[in-house]
Short mmCIF file of C-alpha atoms and ligand atoms in Angstrom, two decimals:
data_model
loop_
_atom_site.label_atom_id
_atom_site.label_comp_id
_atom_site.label_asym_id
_atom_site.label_seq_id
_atom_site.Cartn_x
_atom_site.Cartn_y
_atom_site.Cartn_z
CA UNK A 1 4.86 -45.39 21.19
CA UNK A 2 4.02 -43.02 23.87
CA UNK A 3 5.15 -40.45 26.34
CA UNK A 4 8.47 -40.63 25.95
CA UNK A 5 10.08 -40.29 29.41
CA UNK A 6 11.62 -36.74 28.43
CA UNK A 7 9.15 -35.59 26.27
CA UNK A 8 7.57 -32.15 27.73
CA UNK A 9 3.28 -31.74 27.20
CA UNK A 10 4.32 -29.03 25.04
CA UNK A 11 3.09 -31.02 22.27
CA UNK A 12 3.62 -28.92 18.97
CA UNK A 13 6.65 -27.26 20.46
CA UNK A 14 8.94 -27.89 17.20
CA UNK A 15 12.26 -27.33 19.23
CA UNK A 16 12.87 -30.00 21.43
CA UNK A 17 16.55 -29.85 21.30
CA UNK A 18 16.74 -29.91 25.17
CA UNK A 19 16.11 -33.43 25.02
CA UNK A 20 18.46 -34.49 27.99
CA UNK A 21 18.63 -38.25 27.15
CA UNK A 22 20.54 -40.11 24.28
CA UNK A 23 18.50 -43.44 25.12
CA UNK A 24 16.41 -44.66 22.44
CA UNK A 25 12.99 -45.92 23.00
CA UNK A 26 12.57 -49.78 22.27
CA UNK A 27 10.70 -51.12 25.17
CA UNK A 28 8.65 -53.15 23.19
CA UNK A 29 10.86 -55.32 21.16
CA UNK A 30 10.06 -58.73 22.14
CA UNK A 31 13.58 -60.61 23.42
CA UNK A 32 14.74 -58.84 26.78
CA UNK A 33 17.19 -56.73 25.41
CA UNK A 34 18.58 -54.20 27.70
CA UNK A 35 18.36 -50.74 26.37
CA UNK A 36 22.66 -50.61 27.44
CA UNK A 37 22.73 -53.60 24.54
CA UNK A 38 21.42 -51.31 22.19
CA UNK A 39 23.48 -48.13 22.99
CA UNK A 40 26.64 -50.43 23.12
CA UNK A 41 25.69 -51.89 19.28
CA UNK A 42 24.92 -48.46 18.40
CA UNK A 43 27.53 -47.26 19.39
CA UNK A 44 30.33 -49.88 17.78
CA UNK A 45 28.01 -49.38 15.13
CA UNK A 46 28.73 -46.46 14.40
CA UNK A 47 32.80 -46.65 15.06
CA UNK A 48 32.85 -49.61 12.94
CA UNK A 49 31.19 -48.01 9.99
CA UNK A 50 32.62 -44.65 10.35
CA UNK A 51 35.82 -45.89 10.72
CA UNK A 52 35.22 -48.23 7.66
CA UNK A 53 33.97 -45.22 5.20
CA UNK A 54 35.87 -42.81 6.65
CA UNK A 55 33.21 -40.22 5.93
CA UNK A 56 29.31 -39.14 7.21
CA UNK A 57 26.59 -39.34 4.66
CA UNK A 58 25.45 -36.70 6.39
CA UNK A 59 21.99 -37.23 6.16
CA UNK A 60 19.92 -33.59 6.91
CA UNK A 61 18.35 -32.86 10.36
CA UNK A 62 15.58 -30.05 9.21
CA UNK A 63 11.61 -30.50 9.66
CA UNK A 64 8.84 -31.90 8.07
CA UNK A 65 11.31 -34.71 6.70
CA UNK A 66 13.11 -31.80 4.17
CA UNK A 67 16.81 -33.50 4.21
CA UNK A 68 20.23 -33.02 3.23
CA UNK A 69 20.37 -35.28 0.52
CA UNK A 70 18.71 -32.15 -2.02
CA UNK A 71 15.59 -34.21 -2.32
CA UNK A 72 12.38 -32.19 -0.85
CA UNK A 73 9.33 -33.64 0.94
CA UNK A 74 6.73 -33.37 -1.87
CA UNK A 75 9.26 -34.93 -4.92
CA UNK A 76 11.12 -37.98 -2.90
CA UNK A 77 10.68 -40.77 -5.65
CA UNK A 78 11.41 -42.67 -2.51
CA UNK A 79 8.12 -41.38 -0.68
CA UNK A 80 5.79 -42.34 -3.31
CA UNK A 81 5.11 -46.24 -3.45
CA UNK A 82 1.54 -48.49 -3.37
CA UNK A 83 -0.62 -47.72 -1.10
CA UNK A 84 -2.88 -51.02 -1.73
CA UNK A 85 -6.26 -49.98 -1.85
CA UNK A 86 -8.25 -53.57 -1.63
CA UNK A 87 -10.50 -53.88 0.73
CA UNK A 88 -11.17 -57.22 2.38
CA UNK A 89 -14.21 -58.91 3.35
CA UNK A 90 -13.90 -60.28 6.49
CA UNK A 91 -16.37 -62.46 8.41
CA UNK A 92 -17.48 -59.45 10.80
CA UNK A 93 -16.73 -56.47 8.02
CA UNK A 94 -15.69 -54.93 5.33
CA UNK A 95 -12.10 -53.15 5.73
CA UNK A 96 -8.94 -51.85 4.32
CA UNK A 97 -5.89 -54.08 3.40
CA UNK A 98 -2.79 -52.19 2.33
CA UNK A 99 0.01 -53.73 0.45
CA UNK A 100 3.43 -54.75 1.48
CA UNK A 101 5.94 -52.20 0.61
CA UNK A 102 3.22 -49.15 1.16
CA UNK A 103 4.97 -45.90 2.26
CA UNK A 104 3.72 -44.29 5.16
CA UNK A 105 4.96 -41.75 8.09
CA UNK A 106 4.04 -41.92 12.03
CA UNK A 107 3.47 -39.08 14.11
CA UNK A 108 2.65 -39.80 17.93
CA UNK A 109 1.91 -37.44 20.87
CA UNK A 110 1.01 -34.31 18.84
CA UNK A 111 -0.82 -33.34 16.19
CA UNK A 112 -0.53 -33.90 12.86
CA UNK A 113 1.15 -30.51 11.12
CA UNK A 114 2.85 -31.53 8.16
CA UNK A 115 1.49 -33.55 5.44
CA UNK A 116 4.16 -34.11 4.01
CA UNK A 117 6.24 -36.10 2.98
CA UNK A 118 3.84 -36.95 0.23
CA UNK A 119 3.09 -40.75 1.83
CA UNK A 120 0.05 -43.00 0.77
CA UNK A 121 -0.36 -43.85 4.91
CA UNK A 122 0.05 -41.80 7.98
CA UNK A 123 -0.21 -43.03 11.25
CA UNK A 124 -1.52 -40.77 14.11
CA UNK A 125 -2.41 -40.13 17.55
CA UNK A 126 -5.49 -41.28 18.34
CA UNK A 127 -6.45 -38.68 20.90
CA UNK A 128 -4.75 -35.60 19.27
CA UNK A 129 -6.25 -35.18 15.93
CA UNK A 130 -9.85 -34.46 14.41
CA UNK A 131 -11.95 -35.56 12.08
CA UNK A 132 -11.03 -32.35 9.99
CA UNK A 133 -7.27 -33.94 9.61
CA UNK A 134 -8.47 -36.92 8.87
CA UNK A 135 -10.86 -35.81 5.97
CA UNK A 136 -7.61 -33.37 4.65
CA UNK A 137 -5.31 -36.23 4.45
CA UNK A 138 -8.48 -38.63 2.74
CA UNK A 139 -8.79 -35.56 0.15
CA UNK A 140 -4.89 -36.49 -0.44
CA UNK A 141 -5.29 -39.60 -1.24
CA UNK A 142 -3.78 -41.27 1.90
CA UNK A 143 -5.15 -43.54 4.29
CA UNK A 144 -5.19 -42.72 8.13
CA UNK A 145 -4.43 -45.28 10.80
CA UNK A 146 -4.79 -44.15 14.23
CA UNK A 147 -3.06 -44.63 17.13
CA UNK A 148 -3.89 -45.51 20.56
CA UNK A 149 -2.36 -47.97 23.82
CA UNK A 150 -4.30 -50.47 23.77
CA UNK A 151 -2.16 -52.26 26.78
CA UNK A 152 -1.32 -49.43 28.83
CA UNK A 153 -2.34 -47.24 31.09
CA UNK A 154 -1.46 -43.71 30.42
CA UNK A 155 -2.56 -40.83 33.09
CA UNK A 156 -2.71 -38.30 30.19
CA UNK A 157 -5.54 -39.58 28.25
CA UNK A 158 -8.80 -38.35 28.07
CA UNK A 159 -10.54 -41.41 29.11
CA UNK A 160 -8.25 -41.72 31.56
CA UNK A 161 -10.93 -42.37 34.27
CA UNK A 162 -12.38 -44.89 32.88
CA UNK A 163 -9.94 -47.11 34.36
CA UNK A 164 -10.44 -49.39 37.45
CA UNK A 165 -7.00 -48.87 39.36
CA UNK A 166 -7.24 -53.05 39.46
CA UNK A 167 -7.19 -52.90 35.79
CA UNK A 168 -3.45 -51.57 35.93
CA UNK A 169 -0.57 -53.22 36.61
CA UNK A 170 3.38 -52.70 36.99
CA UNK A 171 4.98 -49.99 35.54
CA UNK A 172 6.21 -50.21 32.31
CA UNK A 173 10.36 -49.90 32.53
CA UNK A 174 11.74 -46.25 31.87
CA UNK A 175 7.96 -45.11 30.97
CA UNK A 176 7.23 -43.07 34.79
CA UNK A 177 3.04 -43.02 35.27
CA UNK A 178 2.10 -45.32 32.07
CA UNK A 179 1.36 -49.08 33.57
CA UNK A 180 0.90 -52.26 32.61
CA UNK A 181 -3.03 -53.50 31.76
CA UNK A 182 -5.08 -56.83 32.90
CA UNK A 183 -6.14 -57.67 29.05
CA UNK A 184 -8.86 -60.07 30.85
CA UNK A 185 -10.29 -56.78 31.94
CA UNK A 186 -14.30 -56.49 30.70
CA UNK A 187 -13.58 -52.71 31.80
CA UNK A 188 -10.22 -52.69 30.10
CA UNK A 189 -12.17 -54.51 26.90
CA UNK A 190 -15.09 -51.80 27.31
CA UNK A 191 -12.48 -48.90 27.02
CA UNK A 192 -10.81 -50.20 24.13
CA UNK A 193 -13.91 -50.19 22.42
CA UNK A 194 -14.81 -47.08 22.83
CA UNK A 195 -11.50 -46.06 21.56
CA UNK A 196 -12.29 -47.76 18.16
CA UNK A 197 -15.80 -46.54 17.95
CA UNK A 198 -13.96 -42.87 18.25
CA UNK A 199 -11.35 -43.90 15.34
CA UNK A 200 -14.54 -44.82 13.06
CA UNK A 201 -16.05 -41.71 13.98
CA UNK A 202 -13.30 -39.65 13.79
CA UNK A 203 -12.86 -41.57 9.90
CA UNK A 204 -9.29 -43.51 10.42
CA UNK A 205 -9.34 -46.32 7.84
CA UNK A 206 -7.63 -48.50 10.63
CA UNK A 207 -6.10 -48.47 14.03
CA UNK A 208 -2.49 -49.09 15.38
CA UNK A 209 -3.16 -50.53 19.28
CA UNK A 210 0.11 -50.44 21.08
CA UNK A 211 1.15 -52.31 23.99
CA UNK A 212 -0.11 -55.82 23.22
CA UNK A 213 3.06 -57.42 24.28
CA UNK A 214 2.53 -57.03 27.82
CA UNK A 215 2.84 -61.31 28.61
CA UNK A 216 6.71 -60.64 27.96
CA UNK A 217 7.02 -58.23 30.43
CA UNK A 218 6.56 -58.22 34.30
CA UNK A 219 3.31 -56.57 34.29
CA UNK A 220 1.92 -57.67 37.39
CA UNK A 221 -0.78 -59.92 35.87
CA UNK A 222 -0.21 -63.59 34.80
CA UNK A 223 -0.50 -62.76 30.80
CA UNK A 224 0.55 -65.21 28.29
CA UNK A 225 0.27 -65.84 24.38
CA UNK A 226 -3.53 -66.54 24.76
CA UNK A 227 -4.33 -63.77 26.80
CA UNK A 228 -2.35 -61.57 24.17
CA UNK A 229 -4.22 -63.50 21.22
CA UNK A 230 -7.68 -63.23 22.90
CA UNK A 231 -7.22 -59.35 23.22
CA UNK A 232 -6.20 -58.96 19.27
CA UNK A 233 -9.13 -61.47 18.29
CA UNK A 234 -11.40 -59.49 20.31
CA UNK A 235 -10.12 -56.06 19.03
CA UNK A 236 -9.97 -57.67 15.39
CA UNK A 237 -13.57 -58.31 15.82
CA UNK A 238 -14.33 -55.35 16.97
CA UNK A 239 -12.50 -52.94 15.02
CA UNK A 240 -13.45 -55.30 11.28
CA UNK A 241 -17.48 -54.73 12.10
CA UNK A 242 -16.57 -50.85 12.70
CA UNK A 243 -14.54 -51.24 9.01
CA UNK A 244 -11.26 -50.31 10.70
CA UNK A 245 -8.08 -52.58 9.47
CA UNK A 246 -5.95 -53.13 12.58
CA UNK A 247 -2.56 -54.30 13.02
CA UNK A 248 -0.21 -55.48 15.16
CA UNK A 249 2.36 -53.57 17.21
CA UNK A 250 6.21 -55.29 17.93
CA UNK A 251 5.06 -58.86 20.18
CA UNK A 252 7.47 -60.69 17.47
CA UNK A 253 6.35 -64.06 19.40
CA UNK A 254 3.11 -63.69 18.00
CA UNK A 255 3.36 -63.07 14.61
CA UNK A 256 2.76 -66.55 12.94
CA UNK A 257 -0.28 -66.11 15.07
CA UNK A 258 -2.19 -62.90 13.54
CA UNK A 259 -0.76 -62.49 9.84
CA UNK A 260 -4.15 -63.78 8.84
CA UNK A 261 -6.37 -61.89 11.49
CA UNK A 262 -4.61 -58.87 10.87
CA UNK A 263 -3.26 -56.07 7.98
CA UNK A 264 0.13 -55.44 8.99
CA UNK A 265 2.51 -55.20 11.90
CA UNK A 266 4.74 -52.48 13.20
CA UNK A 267 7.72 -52.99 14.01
CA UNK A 268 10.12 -50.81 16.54
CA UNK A 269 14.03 -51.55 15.71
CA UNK A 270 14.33 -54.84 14.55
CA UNK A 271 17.23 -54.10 12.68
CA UNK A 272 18.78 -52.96 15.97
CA UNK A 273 17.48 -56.28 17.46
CA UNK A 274 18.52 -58.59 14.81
CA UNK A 275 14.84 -59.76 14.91
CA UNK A 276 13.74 -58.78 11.21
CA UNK A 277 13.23 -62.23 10.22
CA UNK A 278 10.34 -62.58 12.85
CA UNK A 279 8.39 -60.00 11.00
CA UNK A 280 8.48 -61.45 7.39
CA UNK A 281 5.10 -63.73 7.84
CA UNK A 282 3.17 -60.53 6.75
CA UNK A 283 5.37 -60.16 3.93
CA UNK A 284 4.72 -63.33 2.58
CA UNK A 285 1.39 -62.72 2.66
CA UNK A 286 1.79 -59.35 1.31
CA UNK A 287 1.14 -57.50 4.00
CA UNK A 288 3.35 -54.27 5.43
CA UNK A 289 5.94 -54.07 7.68
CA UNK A 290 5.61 -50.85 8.47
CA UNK A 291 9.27 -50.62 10.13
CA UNK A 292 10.84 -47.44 12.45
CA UNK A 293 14.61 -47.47 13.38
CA UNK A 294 15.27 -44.61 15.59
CA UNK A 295 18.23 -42.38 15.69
CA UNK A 296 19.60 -39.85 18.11
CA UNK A 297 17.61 -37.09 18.90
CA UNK A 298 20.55 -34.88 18.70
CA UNK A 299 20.88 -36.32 15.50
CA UNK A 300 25.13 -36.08 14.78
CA UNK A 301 25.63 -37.06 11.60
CA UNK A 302 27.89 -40.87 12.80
CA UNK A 303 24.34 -41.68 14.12
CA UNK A 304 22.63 -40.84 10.74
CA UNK A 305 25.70 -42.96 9.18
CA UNK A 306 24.82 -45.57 11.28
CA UNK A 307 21.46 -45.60 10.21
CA UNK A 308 21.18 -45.01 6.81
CA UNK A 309 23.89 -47.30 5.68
CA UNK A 310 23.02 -50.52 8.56
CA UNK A 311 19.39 -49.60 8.55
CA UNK A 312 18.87 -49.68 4.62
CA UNK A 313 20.86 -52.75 3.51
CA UNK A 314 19.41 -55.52 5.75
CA UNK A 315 18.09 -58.62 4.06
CA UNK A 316 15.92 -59.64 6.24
CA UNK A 317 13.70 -56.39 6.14
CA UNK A 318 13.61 -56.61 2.49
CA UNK A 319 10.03 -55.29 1.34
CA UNK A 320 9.56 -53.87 4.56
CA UNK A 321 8.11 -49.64 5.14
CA UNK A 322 11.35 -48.46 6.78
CA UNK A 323 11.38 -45.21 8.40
CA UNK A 324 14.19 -43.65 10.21
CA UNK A 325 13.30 -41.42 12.74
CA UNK A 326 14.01 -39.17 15.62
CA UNK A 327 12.82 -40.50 19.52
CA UNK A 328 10.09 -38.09 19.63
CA UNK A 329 8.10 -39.19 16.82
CA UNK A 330 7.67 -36.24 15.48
CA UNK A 331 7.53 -34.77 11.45
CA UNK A 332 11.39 -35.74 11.45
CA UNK A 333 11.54 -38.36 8.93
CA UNK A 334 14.39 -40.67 6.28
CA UNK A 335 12.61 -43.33 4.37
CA UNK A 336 15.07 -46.20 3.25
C1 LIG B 401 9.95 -55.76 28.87
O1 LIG B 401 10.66 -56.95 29.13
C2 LIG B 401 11.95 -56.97 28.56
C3 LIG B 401 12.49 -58.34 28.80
O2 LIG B 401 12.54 -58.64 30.16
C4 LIG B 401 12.79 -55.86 29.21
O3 LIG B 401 14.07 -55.82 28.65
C5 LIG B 401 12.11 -54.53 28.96
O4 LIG B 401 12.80 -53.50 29.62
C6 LIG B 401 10.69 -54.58 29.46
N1 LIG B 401 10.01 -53.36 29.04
C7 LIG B 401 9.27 -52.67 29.86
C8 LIG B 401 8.66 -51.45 29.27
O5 LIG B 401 9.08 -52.95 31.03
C1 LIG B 402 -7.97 -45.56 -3.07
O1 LIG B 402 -9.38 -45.73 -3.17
C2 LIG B 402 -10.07 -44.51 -3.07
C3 LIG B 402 -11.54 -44.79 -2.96
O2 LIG B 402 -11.91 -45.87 -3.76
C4 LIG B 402 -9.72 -43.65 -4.29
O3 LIG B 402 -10.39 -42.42 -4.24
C5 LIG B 402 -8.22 -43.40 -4.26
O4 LIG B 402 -7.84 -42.67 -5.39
C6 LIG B 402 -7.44 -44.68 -4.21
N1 LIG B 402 -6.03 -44.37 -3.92
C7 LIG B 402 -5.04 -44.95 -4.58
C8 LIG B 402 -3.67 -44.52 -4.18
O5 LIG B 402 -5.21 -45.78 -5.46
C1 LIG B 403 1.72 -37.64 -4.30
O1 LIG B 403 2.01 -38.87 -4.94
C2 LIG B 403 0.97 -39.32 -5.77
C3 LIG B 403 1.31 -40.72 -6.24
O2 LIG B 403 2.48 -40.71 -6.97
C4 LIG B 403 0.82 -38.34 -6.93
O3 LIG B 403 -0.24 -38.76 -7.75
C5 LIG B 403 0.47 -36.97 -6.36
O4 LIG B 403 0.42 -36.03 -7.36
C6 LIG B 403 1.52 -36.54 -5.34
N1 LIG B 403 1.07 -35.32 -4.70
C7 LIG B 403 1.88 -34.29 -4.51
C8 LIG B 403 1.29 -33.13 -3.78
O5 LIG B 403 3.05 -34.29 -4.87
C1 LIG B 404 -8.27 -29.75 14.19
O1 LIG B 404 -6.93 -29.80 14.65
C2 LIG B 404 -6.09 -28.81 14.06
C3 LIG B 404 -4.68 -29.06 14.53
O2 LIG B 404 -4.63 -29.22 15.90
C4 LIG B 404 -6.61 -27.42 14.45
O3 LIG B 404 -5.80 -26.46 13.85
C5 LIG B 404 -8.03 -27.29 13.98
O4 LIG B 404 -8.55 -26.07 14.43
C6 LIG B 404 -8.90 -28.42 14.52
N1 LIG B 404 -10.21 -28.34 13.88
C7 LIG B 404 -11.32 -28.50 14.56
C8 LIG B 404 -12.57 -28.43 13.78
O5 LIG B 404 -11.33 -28.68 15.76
C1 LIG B 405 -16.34 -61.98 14.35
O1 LIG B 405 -16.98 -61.47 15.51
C2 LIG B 405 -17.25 -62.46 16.48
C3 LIG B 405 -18.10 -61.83 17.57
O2 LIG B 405 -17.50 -60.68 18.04
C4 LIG B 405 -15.94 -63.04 16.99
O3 LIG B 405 -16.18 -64.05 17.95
C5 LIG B 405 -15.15 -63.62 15.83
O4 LIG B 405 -13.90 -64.05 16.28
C6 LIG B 405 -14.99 -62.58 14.73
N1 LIG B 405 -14.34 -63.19 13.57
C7 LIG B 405 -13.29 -62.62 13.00
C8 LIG B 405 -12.68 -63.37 11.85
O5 LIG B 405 -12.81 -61.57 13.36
#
């Protein structure tokens, strides 16, 4: 996930309640949704269960995922599952493999400043944390996987000029400045692996590359399934000999394709999508889903209804690391 279109650089700023837009953020599920699909089964969503129970469950809106429900961050029985500690020898490295259920919390476009809720995983920004947060959430106990676009261009990035303006691409839809990327690009390829040689340095145990997905999109170069596949072998490879796990981020079409090459997949609103099922392969091999529904930013408690009761109780993400939470990506946080 990345700059959201409304999100202000005032990264840290804890009241964002001038967020001016209601629409979600799910550009990268994989089936050409429209984002007015969504909003319309969100919305009858929500009539249709709130007219069903009749009441909100009212799920809390404070910070630093406290909640309504009189559970606190640090003692959620819910927060606290496996975080799979294994390690895998691969062909090119030695790396982490967590286990399918692991709990974990994702924090983008800012940095870390809670560590709670008290999670075994915590995905973060790349670019906006330090080695020092890093080493205070390994002296937890958790494991850090970092962040970064891996298939996008955004202006706001400190390697920013790395780029070769022919190594960028279409906009993406509803994301103003971030573009497309060529994933044939040796400079685009060079970039990214300087990106993963700052996650080892900076001591993440493995990296979440964004963006991967670009072949179903209009992104102004003629990607496909293999040019998507060679990009994740060749960031597999590269990230594995630097003893980073890596996983895979939404690009449902390729799943069957990578449960083996990589440690998990993320997954933006596939209960939304109806696409949960494409995301089970890692299961099966015991491998996390690590799974994010979003809700309103304004956060009224039919939305939380919505969420909590359709988001929790899906079959097909049985197993999965589902997190509820707010557009921003920020501390705001439910666990299923
Ligand atoms: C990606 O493509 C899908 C399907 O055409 C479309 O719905 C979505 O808006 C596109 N996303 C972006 C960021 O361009
Ligand atoms: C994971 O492994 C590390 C290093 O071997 C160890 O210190 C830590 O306690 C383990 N964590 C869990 C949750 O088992
Ligand atoms: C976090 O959870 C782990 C695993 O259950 C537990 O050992 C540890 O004491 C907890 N830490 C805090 C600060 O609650
Ligand atoms: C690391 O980042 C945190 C949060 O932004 C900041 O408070 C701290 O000073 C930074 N530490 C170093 C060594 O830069
Ligand atoms: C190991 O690295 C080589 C060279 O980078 C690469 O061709 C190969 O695909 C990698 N193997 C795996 C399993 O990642």
């Amino acid at each position: 996930m990345l700059k959201l279109p409304w999100s202000s650089s005032n990264a840290g700023n804890e009241n964002k309640d001038e967020n001016p837009s209601e629409e979600l953020p799910h550009r990268r599920a994989c089936c050409g949704r429209t984002r007015r699909f969504w909003l319309i089964l969100g919305m009858s969503a929500v009539l249709s269960v709130a007219a069903a129970l009749g009441l909100g469950l009212g799920l809390g809106l404070g910070r630093g995922g406290s909640d309504g429900d009189g559970r606190s961050d640090s003692d959620s029985p819910s927060f606290v599952q496996p975080s799979g500690n294994s390690t895998t020898q691969g062909v090119n490295g030695t790396f982490w493999q967590p286990s399918a259920g692991a709990s974990w919390q994702i924090v983008l476009q800012q940095p870390l400043h809670s560590f709670t809720p008290n999670v075994s995983i915590f995905d973060i920004d790349l670019f906006e944390n330090n080695a020092s947060i890093i080493t205070q959430l390994h002296a937890m106990n958790a494991k850090v996987i970092c962040y970064f676009s891996a298939g996008s261009y955004e202006s706001f990035r400190p390697d920013t000029k790395d780029f070769n303006p022919l190594d960028y691409g279409n906009e993406l839809k509803g994301w103003p400045g971030e573009k497309w990327l060529d994933l044939r690009s040796p400079n685009v390829r060079a970039i990214m692996k300087k990106r993963l040689k700052l996650a080892a340095e900076l001591g993440c145990d493995g990296v979440d590359p964004d963006n991967v997905d670009g072949f179903v999109n209009d992104s102004g170069f003629p990607l496909t399934r293999q040019t998507a596949l060679d990009f994740l072998n060749f960031l597999a490879a590269e990230a594995h000999a630097l003893k980073l796990a890596i996983g895979l981020k939404n690009a449902g079409d390729i799943v069957k394709d990578t449960t083996s090459l990589l440690q998990w997949v993320v997954n933006e609103q596939c209960v939304a999508f109806g696409e949960c099922a494409l995301f089970r392969p890692f299961i099966d091999e015991g491998k996390p889903v690590f799974h994010i529904e979003y809700i309103s930013e304004k956060g009224n408690s039919d939305v939380s209804t919505r969420t909590r009761s359709e988001i929790c109780g899906v079959s097909d993400e049985a197993g999965f690391s589902t997190l509820m939470k707010k557009a921003d990506l920020g501390d705001w946080v439910e666990a299923c």
